[in-house]
CSV table of C-alpha atoms and ligand atoms in Angstrom, one decimal:
chain,number,residue,atom,x,y,z
W,1,MET,CA,0.0,0.0,0.0
W,2,ARG,CA,1.2,3.5,-0.7
W,3,MET,CA,0.1,6.6,1.2
W,4,VAL,CA,0.1,8.7,-2.0
W,5,ASP,CA,-2.7,6.4,-3.4
W,6,LEU,CA,-4.8,6.8,-0.3
W,7,ILE,CA,-4.5,10.6,-0.4
W,8,GLU,CA,-5.5,10.5,-4.1
W,9,LYS,CA,-8.4,8.3,-3.4
W,10,LYS,CA,-9.8,10.5,-0.7
W,11,ARG,CA,-9.0,13.7,-2.7
W,12,ASP,CA,-11.2,12.3,-5.5
W,13,GLY,CA,-14.0,11.6,-3.1
W,14,TYR,CA,-13.9,7.8,-2.8
W,15,SER,CA,-14.4,5.9,0.5
W,16,LEU,CA,-11.5,4.2,2.1
W,17,LEU,CA,-11.4,0.5,3.2
W,18,ASP,CA,-10.8,-0.5,6.8
W,19,GLU,CA,-7.3,-1.8,6.0
W,20,GLU,CA,-6.4,1.5,4.3
W,21,ILE,CA,-7.4,3.5,7.3
W,22,ALA,CA,-5.5,1.0,9.5
W,23,TYR,CA,-2.4,1.5,7.3
W,24,PHE,CA,-2.8,5.3,7.8
W,25,VAL,CA,-3.2,5.2,11.6
W,26,LYS,CA,-0.3,2.7,11.9
W,27,GLY,CA,2.0,5.0,9.9
W,28,VAL,CA,0.9,8.0,12.0
W,29,THR,CA,1.6,6.2,15.2
W,30,ASP,CA,5.0,4.5,14.4
W,31,GLY,CA,6.3,7.6,12.6
W,32,SER,CA,6.8,5.9,9.2
W,33,LEU,CA,4.6,8.4,7.4
W,34,PRO,CA,6.0,11.9,6.8
W,35,ASP,CA,4.1,14.9,8.2
W,36,TYR,CA,3.4,16.3,4.7
W,37,GLN,CA,1.5,13.1,3.6
W,38,ILE,CA,-0.5,13.0,6.9
W,39,SER,CA,-1.3,16.7,6.4
W,40,ALA,CA,-2.4,16.2,2.8
W,41,PHE,CA,-4.6,13.3,3.8
W,42,LEU,CA,-6.2,15.4,6.6
W,43,MET,CA,-6.9,18.2,4.2
W,44,ALA,CA,-8.5,15.7,1.7
W,45,VAL,CA,-10.7,14.4,4.6
W,46,LEU,CA,-11.6,18.0,5.5
W,47,PHE,CA,-12.9,18.6,2.0
W,48,ARG,CA,-14.3,15.2,1.1
W,49,GLY,CA,-15.5,14.0,4.5
W,50,MET,CA,-15.9,10.4,5.6
W,51,ASN,CA,-18.9,8.2,5.7
W,52,GLU,CA,-20.1,6.5,9.0
W,53,GLU,CA,-18.1,3.3,8.4
W,54,GLU,CA,-14.9,5.2,7.6
W,55,THR,CA,-15.3,7.4,10.7
W,56,ALA,CA,-15.9,4.4,12.9
W,57,SER,CA,-13.0,2.6,11.5
W,58,LEU,CA,-10.7,5.6,12.0
W,59,THR,CA,-11.9,5.9,15.6
W,60,LEU,CA,-11.3,2.3,16.4
W,61,HIS,CA,-7.8,2.3,14.9
W,62,MET,CA,-6.9,5.5,16.7
W,63,ALA,CA,-8.2,4.0,20.0
W,64,GLN,CA,-6.1,0.9,19.4
W,65,SER,CA,-3.0,3.0,18.6
W,66,GLY,CA,-2.0,3.0,22.3
W,67,ASP,CA,-3.0,1.5,25.7
W,68,LEU,CA,-6.6,0.3,25.9
W,69,VAL,CA,-7.9,0.5,29.5
W,70,ASP,CA,-9.4,-2.8,30.5
W,71,LEU,CA,-12.3,-2.2,32.9
W,72,ASP,CA,-13.5,-5.8,32.9
W,73,ALA,CA,-12.6,-6.2,36.5
W,74,ILE,CA,-15.3,-3.6,37.4
W,75,LYS,CA,-18.7,-5.1,38.0
W,76,GLY,CA,-21.7,-3.5,36.3
W,77,ILE,CA,-22.2,-1.2,33.3
W,78,LYS,CA,-19.3,1.3,33.4
W,79,LEU,CA,-20.5,4.8,32.6
W,80,ASP,CA,-18.5,7.7,31.3
W,81,LYS,CA,-19.5,11.3,30.4
W,82,HIS,CA,-17.8,13.8,28.2
W,83,SER,CA,-18.4,17.5,27.6
W,84,THR,CA,-17.1,19.2,24.5
W,85,GLY,CA,-16.1,22.0,26.8
W,86,GLY,CA,-17.5,25.3,27.9
W,87,VAL,CA,-17.2,28.2,30.4
W,88,GLY,CA,-18.1,27.5,34.0
W,89,ASP,CA,-18.8,23.9,33.1
W,90,LYS,CA,-18.6,22.1,36.5
W,91,THR,CA,-21.3,19.6,35.5
W,92,SER,CA,-19.2,16.5,36.1
W,93,LEU,CA,-18.5,17.4,39.7
W,94,VAL,CA,-22.2,17.5,40.5
W,95,LEU,CA,-23.6,14.9,38.0
W,96,LEU,CA,-21.2,12.0,38.6
W,97,PRO,CA,-21.6,11.9,42.4
W,98,LEU,CA,-25.3,12.0,42.0
W,99,VAL,CA,-25.3,9.2,39.4
W,100,SER,CA,-23.1,7.1,41.6
W,101,ALA,CA,-25.2,7.8,44.7
W,102,CYS,CA,-28.2,6.4,42.8
W,103,GLY,CA,-26.3,3.2,42.0
W,104,GLY,CA,-24.6,4.0,38.6
W,105,VAL,CA,-21.0,2.8,38.2
W,106,VAL,CA,-19.0,5.8,37.0
W,107,ALA,CA,-15.5,5.3,35.7
W,108,LYS,CA,-14.4,8.6,34.1
W,109,MET,CA,-11.1,9.6,32.6
W,110,SER,CA,-10.9,13.3,32.2
W,111,GLY,CA,-8.8,16.1,30.7
W,112,ARG,CA,-7.3,19.4,31.7
W,113,GLY,CA,-8.6,22.8,30.7
W,114,LEU,CA,-7.1,24.9,27.8
W,115,GLY,CA,-7.9,28.3,26.6
W,116,HIS,CA,-11.3,29.7,27.6
W,117,THR,CA,-12.6,26.3,28.8
W,118,GLY,CA,-11.9,24.7,32.2
W,119,GLY,CA,-11.2,21.0,32.9
W,120,THR,CA,-12.5,18.8,35.6
W,121,LEU,CA,-9.1,17.6,36.8
W,122,ASP,CA,-8.0,21.2,37.5
W,123,LYS,CA,-11.1,21.9,39.4
W,124,MET,CA,-10.6,18.8,41.5
W,125,GLU,CA,-7.0,19.8,42.2
W,126,SER,CA,-8.3,23.0,43.8
W,127,VAL,CA,-9.1,20.8,46.8
W,128,PRO,CA,-5.7,20.4,48.5
W,129,GLY,CA,-4.2,16.9,48.4
W,130,THR,CA,-6.4,15.6,45.6
W,131,GLN,CA,-4.6,13.1,43.3
W,132,VAL,CA,-6.0,12.9,39.8
W,133,ILE,CA,-3.1,10.9,38.5
W,134,GLN,CA,-3.8,7.4,39.6
W,135,SER,CA,-2.7,3.9,38.4
W,136,GLU,CA,-5.2,1.8,36.5
W,137,GLU,CA,-5.3,-0.6,39.5
W,138,HIS,CA,-6.3,2.2,41.9
W,139,PHE,CA,-8.9,3.4,39.4
W,140,ILE,CA,-10.5,0.0,39.1
W,141,LYS,CA,-10.4,-0.6,42.9
W,142,GLN,CA,-11.9,2.7,43.7
W,143,VAL,CA,-14.8,2.2,41.2
W,144,ASN,CA,-15.4,-1.2,42.7
W,145,ASP,CA,-15.3,0.2,46.2
W,146,ILE,CA,-17.4,3.4,45.9
W,147,GLY,CA,-18.8,3.3,42.4
W,148,LEU,CA,-17.0,6.4,41.3
W,149,ALA,CA,-13.6,7.6,40.2
W,150,ILE,CA,-12.4,10.6,38.1
W,151,ILE,CA,-8.8,10.5,37.0
W,152,GLY,CA,-6.5,11.8,34.3
W,153,GLN,CA,-6.1,9.8,31.1
W,154,SER,CA,-2.7,8.0,30.9
W,155,LYS,CA,-0.1,9.5,28.5
W,156,ASP,CA,0.0,6.3,26.6
W,157,VAL,CA,-3.7,6.4,25.6
W,158,ASP,CA,-4.4,7.2,21.9
W,159,PRO,CA,-1.0,8.4,20.6
W,160,ALA,CA,-2.4,8.7,17.1
W,161,ASP,CA,-4.8,11.4,18.3
W,162,LYS,CA,-1.9,13.4,19.9
W,163,LYS,CA,0.0,13.4,16.6
W,164,LEU,CA,-3.0,14.1,14.4
W,165,TYR,CA,-4.3,16.8,16.6
W,166,ALA,CA,-0.9,18.6,16.6
W,167,LEU,CA,-0.9,18.5,12.8
W,168,ARG,CA,-4.5,19.6,12.5
W,169,ASP,CA,-3.8,22.5,14.7
W,170,VAL,CA,-1.1,23.9,12.3
W,171,THR,CA,-2.7,22.8,9.0
W,172,ALA,CA,-6.1,24.4,9.4
W,173,THR,CA,-7.8,21.0,9.5
W,174,VAL,CA,-9.3,21.1,13.0
W,175,GLU,CA,-12.8,21.9,11.7
W,176,SER,CA,-13.6,18.6,10.1
W,177,LEU,CA,-16.6,16.7,11.5
W,178,PRO,CA,-15.2,13.2,11.1
W,179,LEU,CA,-11.8,14.3,12.5
W,180,ILE,CA,-13.3,16.0,15.5
W,181,ALA,CA,-15.7,13.1,16.2
W,182,SER,CA,-13.1,10.4,15.8
W,183,SER,CA,-10.6,12.4,18.0
W,184,ILE,CA,-13.1,12.7,20.9
W,185,MET,CA,-14.6,9.2,20.6
W,186,SER,CA,-11.3,7.4,20.2
W,187,LYS,CA,-10.1,8.6,23.6
W,188,LYS,CA,-13.5,7.6,25.1
W,189,ILE,CA,-13.3,4.1,23.5
W,190,ALA,CA,-9.7,3.6,24.7
W,191,SER,CA,-10.8,4.5,28.2
W,192,GLY,CA,-13.0,1.4,28.3
W,193,ALA,CA,-16.4,2.5,29.5
W,194,ASP,CA,-19.5,0.6,28.3
W,195,ALA,CA,-21.8,3.6,28.0
W,196,ILE,CA,-21.0,7.2,27.2
W,197,LEU,CA,-23.0,10.4,27.7
W,198,LEU,CA,-21.8,13.3,25.5
W,199,ASP,CA,-22.7,16.8,26.4
W,200,VAL,CA,-22.3,18.6,23.1
W,201,LYS,CA,-22.3,22.4,23.7
W,202,PHE,CA,-23.0,25.1,21.2
W,203,GLY,CA,-22.8,28.9,21.3
W,204,SER,CA,-20.1,31.6,21.8
W,205,GLY,CA,-18.4,29.8,24.7
W,206,ALA,CA,-18.3,26.4,23.0
W,207,PHE,CA,-16.2,24.6,20.4
W,208,MET,CA,-19.2,24.4,18.0
W,209,LYS,CA,-20.7,27.8,17.5
W,210,THR,CA,-24.0,26.9,16.0
W,211,LEU,CA,-26.8,24.5,17.0
W,212,ASP,CA,-26.6,22.8,13.6
W,213,ASP,CA,-22.9,22.1,13.9
W,214,ALA,CA,-23.4,20.7,17.5
W,215,LYS,CA,-26.2,18.4,16.2
W,216,SER,CA,-24.0,17.2,13.3
W,217,LEU,CA,-21.1,16.5,15.7
W,218,ALA,CA,-23.5,14.7,18.2
W,219,HIS,CA,-25.0,12.6,15.5
W,220,ALA,CA,-21.5,11.6,14.2
W,221,MET,CA,-20.3,10.6,17.7
W,222,VAL,CA,-23.5,8.7,18.5
W,223,SER,CA,-23.1,6.8,15.2
W,224,ILE,CA,-19.5,5.9,16.0
W,225,GLY,CA,-20.6,4.6,19.4
W,226,LYS,CA,-23.3,2.5,17.8
W,227,HIS,CA,-20.8,1.1,15.2
W,228,LEU,CA,-18.4,0.2,18.0
W,229,GLY,CA,-21.0,-1.4,20.3
W,230,ARG,CA,-21.0,1.3,23.0
W,231,ASP,CA,-24.3,2.8,24.3
W,232,THR,CA,-23.7,6.4,23.3
W,233,ARG,CA,-26.1,9.3,23.7
W,234,ALA,CA,-25.8,13.0,23.4
W,235,ILE,CA,-27.4,16.0,25.0
W,236,ILE,CA,-27.2,19.2,23.1
W,237,THR,CA,-26.8,22.2,25.4
W,238,ASP,CA,-26.5,26.0,25.2
W,239,MET,CA,-23.2,27.6,26.0
W,240,ASP,CA,-24.0,31.1,24.8
W,241,GLU,CA,-23.7,32.2,28.4
W,242,PRO,CA,-21.6,30.6,31.1
W,243,LEU,CA,-23.2,27.6,33.0
W,244,GLY,CA,-24.1,28.6,36.6
W,245,GLN,CA,-22.6,31.7,38.1
W,246,ALA,CA,-19.0,30.7,39.0
W,247,ILE,CA,-16.0,30.5,36.5
W,248,GLY,CA,-12.7,29.4,38.0
W,249,ASN,CA,-11.5,26.4,39.8
W,250,SER,CA,-12.2,26.7,43.6
W,251,LEU,CA,-15.2,29.0,42.8
W,252,GLU,CA,-16.7,26.2,40.7
W,253,VAL,CA,-16.1,23.6,43.3
W,254,LYS,CA,-17.9,25.7,45.8
W,255,GLU,CA,-20.8,26.1,43.4
W,256,ALA,CA,-20.8,22.3,42.8
W,257,ILE,CA,-21.2,21.8,46.6
W,258,LYS,CA,-24.1,24.2,46.7
W,259,THR,CA,-25.8,22.5,43.8
W,260,LEU,CA,-25.4,19.1,45.5
W,261,LYS,CA,-27.1,20.6,48.5
W,262,GLY,CA,-30.0,21.8,46.5
W,263,GLN,CA,-28.9,25.5,46.6
W,264,GLY,CA,-27.2,25.8,43.2
W,265,PRO,CA,-28.1,27.7,40.1
W,266,LYS,CA,-31.2,26.5,38.3
W,267,ASP,CA,-29.5,26.0,34.9
W,268,LEU,CA,-26.8,23.7,36.3
W,269,GLU,CA,-29.4,21.8,38.3
W,270,GLU,CA,-31.6,21.4,35.2
W,271,LEU,CA,-28.6,20.0,33.3
W,272,VAL,CA,-27.6,17.5,35.9
W,273,ILE,CA,-31.1,16.2,36.4
W,274,LYS,CA,-31.6,15.6,32.7
W,275,ALA,CA,-28.1,14.2,32.1
W,276,GLY,CA,-28.4,12.1,35.3
W,277,GLY,CA,-31.7,10.6,34.1
W,278,LEU,CA,-30.0,9.6,30.9
W,279,MET,CA,-27.0,8.1,32.5
W,280,LEU,CA,-29.1,6.1,35.0
W,281,THR,CA,-31.0,4.7,32.1
W,282,GLN,CA,-27.8,3.8,30.2
W,283,GLY,CA,-26.6,2.1,33.4
W,284,ARG,CA,-29.9,0.2,33.6
W,285,VAL,CA,-30.4,1.6,37.1
W,286,ALA,CA,-33.6,3.4,36.0
W,287,LYS,CA,-36.3,2.0,33.7
W,288,ASN,CA,-36.6,5.2,31.8
W,289,VAL,CA,-35.3,8.8,31.8
W,290,GLU,CA,-38.2,10.2,33.8
W,291,GLU,CA,-37.6,7.6,36.6
W,292,GLY,CA,-33.8,8.4,36.5
W,293,GLU,CA,-34.5,12.1,36.8
W,294,LYS,CA,-36.6,11.5,39.9
W,295,MET,CA,-33.8,9.5,41.4
W,296,ILE,CA,-31.3,12.3,40.8
W,297,GLU,CA,-33.7,14.8,42.4
W,298,GLN,CA,-34.0,12.6,45.4
W,299,ALA,CA,-30.2,12.3,45.7
W,300,ILE,CA,-30.0,16.1,45.8
W,301,LEU,CA,-32.8,16.3,48.4
W,302,ASP,CA,-31.4,13.6,50.7
W,303,GLY,CA,-27.8,14.7,50.5
W,304,SER,CA,-26.5,11.3,49.2
W,305,GLY,CA,-24.9,13.0,46.1
W,306,TYR,CA,-23.0,15.4,48.4
W,307,ARG,CA,-21.9,12.5,50.6
W,308,LYS,CA,-20.7,10.7,47.4
W,309,LEU,CA,-18.6,13.8,46.5
W,310,LEU,CA,-16.9,13.6,49.9
W,311,GLU,CA,-16.2,9.9,49.3
W,312,LEU,CA,-14.8,10.6,45.9
W,313,PHE,CA,-12.3,13.2,47.2
W,314,SER,CA,-11.3,11.3,50.3
W,315,HIS,CA,-10.5,8.2,48.2
W,316,GLN,CA,-8.3,10.4,45.9
W,317,GLY,CA,-6.4,12.0,48.8
W,318,GLY,CA,-8.4,15.3,48.9
W,319,ASP,CA,-8.7,17.2,52.2
W,320,ILE,CA,-12.5,17.0,52.6
W,321,SER,CA,-12.5,19.6,55.4
W,322,TYR,CA,-12.6,22.1,52.4
W,323,LEU,CA,-15.7,20.5,51.1
W,324,LEU,CA,-17.3,20.5,54.6
W,325,ASN,CA,-16.3,24.1,55.2
W,326,PRO,CA,-16.0,25.8,51.7
W,327,GLU,CA,-14.9,29.1,53.4
W,328,LYS,CA,-11.6,27.3,54.0
W,329,PHE,CA,-10.7,27.7,50.2
W,330,SER,CA,-8.2,30.6,50.0
W,331,GLU,CA,-9.8,33.8,48.6
W,332,ALA,CA,-8.1,35.7,45.9
W,333,LYS,CA,-6.3,38.9,47.1
W,334,TYR,CA,-8.6,41.2,45.0
W,335,ALA,CA,-12.4,41.0,44.7
W,336,ILE,CA,-13.4,43.7,42.2
W,337,PRO,CA,-17.1,44.4,41.5
W,338,VAL,CA,-18.1,45.4,38.0
W,339,LYS,CA,-21.2,47.5,37.9
W,340,ALA,CA,-23.9,48.2,35.3
W,341,THR,CA,-23.9,51.6,33.8
W,342,HIS,CA,-27.6,51.7,33.1
W,343,ARG,CA,-30.7,49.7,34.1
W,344,GLY,CA,-32.5,47.1,32.0
W,345,TYR,CA,-32.6,43.4,31.2
W,346,VAL,CA,-29.4,41.4,30.5
W,347,SER,CA,-30.0,40.4,26.9
W,348,LYS,CA,-26.6,38.8,26.0
W,349,ILE,CA,-23.4,37.8,27.7
W,350,ASP,CA,-20.2,37.3,25.7
W,351,CYS,CA,-19.4,33.8,27.0
W,352,LEU,CA,-16.1,33.4,25.1
W,353,ALA,CA,-14.9,36.8,26.3
W,354,LEU,CA,-15.6,36.0,29.9
W,355,GLY,CA,-13.9,32.6,29.5
W,356,LEU,CA,-10.8,34.3,28.1
W,357,ASP,CA,-10.9,37.0,30.8
W,358,ALA,CA,-11.0,34.3,33.5
W,359,MET,CA,-8.0,32.6,31.9
W,360,ARG,CA,-6.1,35.9,31.9
W,361,LEU,CA,-7.0,36.5,35.5
W,362,GLY,CA,-5.1,33.2,36.3
W,363,ALA,CA,-8.0,30.7,36.3
W,364,GLY,CA,-6.9,28.9,33.1
W,365,ARG,CA,-4.1,28.2,30.8
W,366,ALA,CA,-3.1,29.7,27.4
W,367,VAL,CA,-0.7,26.8,26.8
W,368,LEU,CA,-0.6,23.4,28.6
W,369,GLU,CA,2.5,24.3,30.6
W,370,ASP,CA,0.8,27.4,32.3
W,371,LYS,CA,0.2,27.2,36.1
W,372,ILE,CA,-3.3,27.8,37.3
W,373,ASP,CA,-4.3,30.1,40.2
W,374,MET,CA,-7.1,28.1,41.9
W,375,SER,CA,-8.8,31.1,43.5
W,376,ALA,CA,-9.0,33.3,40.4
W,377,GLY,CA,-12.1,33.7,38.3
W,378,LEU,CA,-15.4,35.4,37.9
W,379,TYR,CA,-18.7,35.3,39.7
W,380,LEU,CA,-21.8,36.3,37.7
W,381,HIS,CA,-24.5,38.0,39.8
W,382,LYS,CA,-26.6,38.6,36.7
W,383,LYS,CA,-27.4,36.3,33.8
W,384,VAL,CA,-29.4,36.6,30.6
W,385,GLY,CA,-33.0,37.6,31.4
W,386,ASP,CA,-32.2,39.2,34.8
W,387,TYR,CA,-33.2,42.8,35.6
W,388,VAL,CA,-30.3,45.1,36.7
W,389,GLU,CA,-30.4,48.5,38.2
W,390,ASP,CA,-28.0,51.3,37.2
W,391,GLY,CA,-24.9,50.8,39.5
W,392,GLU,CA,-25.8,47.2,40.5
W,393,THR,CA,-23.0,44.6,40.4
W,394,LEU,CA,-23.0,42.5,37.3
W,395,LEU,CA,-20.1,40.3,38.2
W,396,THR,CA,-17.2,40.1,40.6
W,397,ILE,CA,-13.6,39.6,39.4
W,398,TYR,CA,-11.4,37.5,41.7
W,399,THR,CA,-7.6,37.7,41.1
W,400,ASN,CA,-4.2,37.8,42.7
W,401,LYS,CA,-2.7,39.7,39.7
W,402,GLU,CA,-1.9,43.4,40.1
W,403,GLU,CA,-2.1,44.3,36.4
W,404,VAL,CA,-5.7,43.7,35.4
W,405,SER,CA,-6.9,47.2,34.7
W,406,ASP,CA,-7.5,46.4,31.0
W,407,ILE,CA,-9.8,43.5,32.0
W,408,VAL,CA,-11.6,45.5,34.6
W,409,GLN,CA,-12.3,48.3,32.1
W,410,ASN,CA,-13.5,46.0,29.3
W,411,ILE,CA,-15.4,43.3,31.1
W,412,ALA,CA,-18.6,45.2,31.5
W,413,SER,CA,-18.9,45.4,27.7
W,414,SER,CA,-19.3,41.6,27.7
W,415,TYR,CA,-22.8,42.3,29.0
W,416,GLN,CA,-25.5,43.7,26.7
W,417,ILE,CA,-28.4,45.4,28.5
W,418,SER,CA,-31.8,46.0,26.8
W,419,ASP,CA,-34.8,48.1,27.8
W,420,GLN,CA,-37.1,45.2,26.7
W,421,LYS,CA,-37.7,42.1,28.8
W,422,VAL,CA,-35.6,39.2,27.5
W,423,GLU,CA,-36.5,35.5,27.6
W,424,ARG,CA,-33.6,33.2,28.4
W,425,ALA,CA,-32.9,30.6,25.7
W,426,PRO,CA,-33.6,27.0,26.6
W,427,LEU,CA,-30.5,25.2,28.1
W,428,ILE,CA,-31.2,21.7,26.7
W,429,HIS,CA,-32.1,21.6,23.1
W,430,GLU,CA,-32.2,17.9,22.2
W,431,VAL,CA,-31.3,14.5,23.3
W,432,ILE,CA,-29.8,12.2,20.6
W,433,SER,CA,-30.0,8.5,21.4
H,501,URA,N1,-11.6,17.9,21.3
H,501,URA,C1,-10.9,16.9,20.9
H,501,URA,O1,-10.5,16.0,21.7
H,501,URA,N2,-10.6,16.7,19.6
H,501,URA,C2,-11.0,17.6,18.6
H,501,URA,O2,-10.7,17.3,17.5
H,501,URA,C3,-11.7,18.7,19.0
H,501,URA,C4,-12.1,18.8,20.3
């Protein structure tokens, strides 16, 4: 087989055979294919696309390019959840303890935050002592012992994706549906779960900017899961404004605790109830989504989800006195209120701008090597649809940095205020099963 022939075949719009895709992924992984041929192939895929069989085949070969996590030693249906990323997205920290408290078996491998989006592992590390890097043995034992573990993915999982993503990033080939879908799903397949819930976000703070693109990505990923025998469902959710009120690591952990105690923001609660209903159905703990949703509501009411969060952190070395007394989290040196300059209804929040501002304040990383300031971030007192008086606080900036005057000056312009009453857009748009 010659790579040039595969490039030509895809360039001319033909479908590739499984063995041809296997040849490509092997050459990417063992370094035998030069970057220029890989890049040319990626560009051909970007223009010509891939059918469902090709995309599933690419996903499987990518997943098999490195370590495959074997979760057979865990009893029950192993559940995983993945978000395509957003601003203030602390869903996993609320949802997964609730699902586990209801009897679901949750084995999640997670990622770090980059750019304007945060990552679950970073949020977890804001609780002192928490170890997110764990051996596979510890991971399996913890899931068997308490029904829940959230750890970082091993470096040896899916090396083909690392190489392909790095090349896509510099060859303008990130925005290809089959390449995005196979990149996300290959890591999930390699992580070994039986059932996967995908939270595919759309809007200014999300990777997919439009509802249609999010739907197409969700359909592509659900189809991959189906081809590869994993129960995969997707929930399409709005990320045109941040989720909840807190953005930034320890601020988000505090909000997760409040939500588990039934005192959280309504949008986050709505999302965890719907997603939890779906996951409990996937785990065959609930007969249907409605029954699952009721179980999640009960786990919020009776505090069992919160107690599961404490168990999760104590099994991963975290000092749970911070979760029991959230005021123990160290506060940023500066808390700067940003006020409205006229009254009216909040009609739009620039979610991407706030995510980038939070990153610049120290809450996120511009490059993977950056160090995070756990106490930095933003707290939104007003969200879309809320009424605000002239001079009322829209949001508070938390930072330890001295030089933030440009952010302070510009941040109010991330809010649009209208004289007319504004309806908030629905958070959950569709479920794809
Ligand atoms: N996230 C991934 O893991 N891969 C992509 O290609 C895009 C987003």
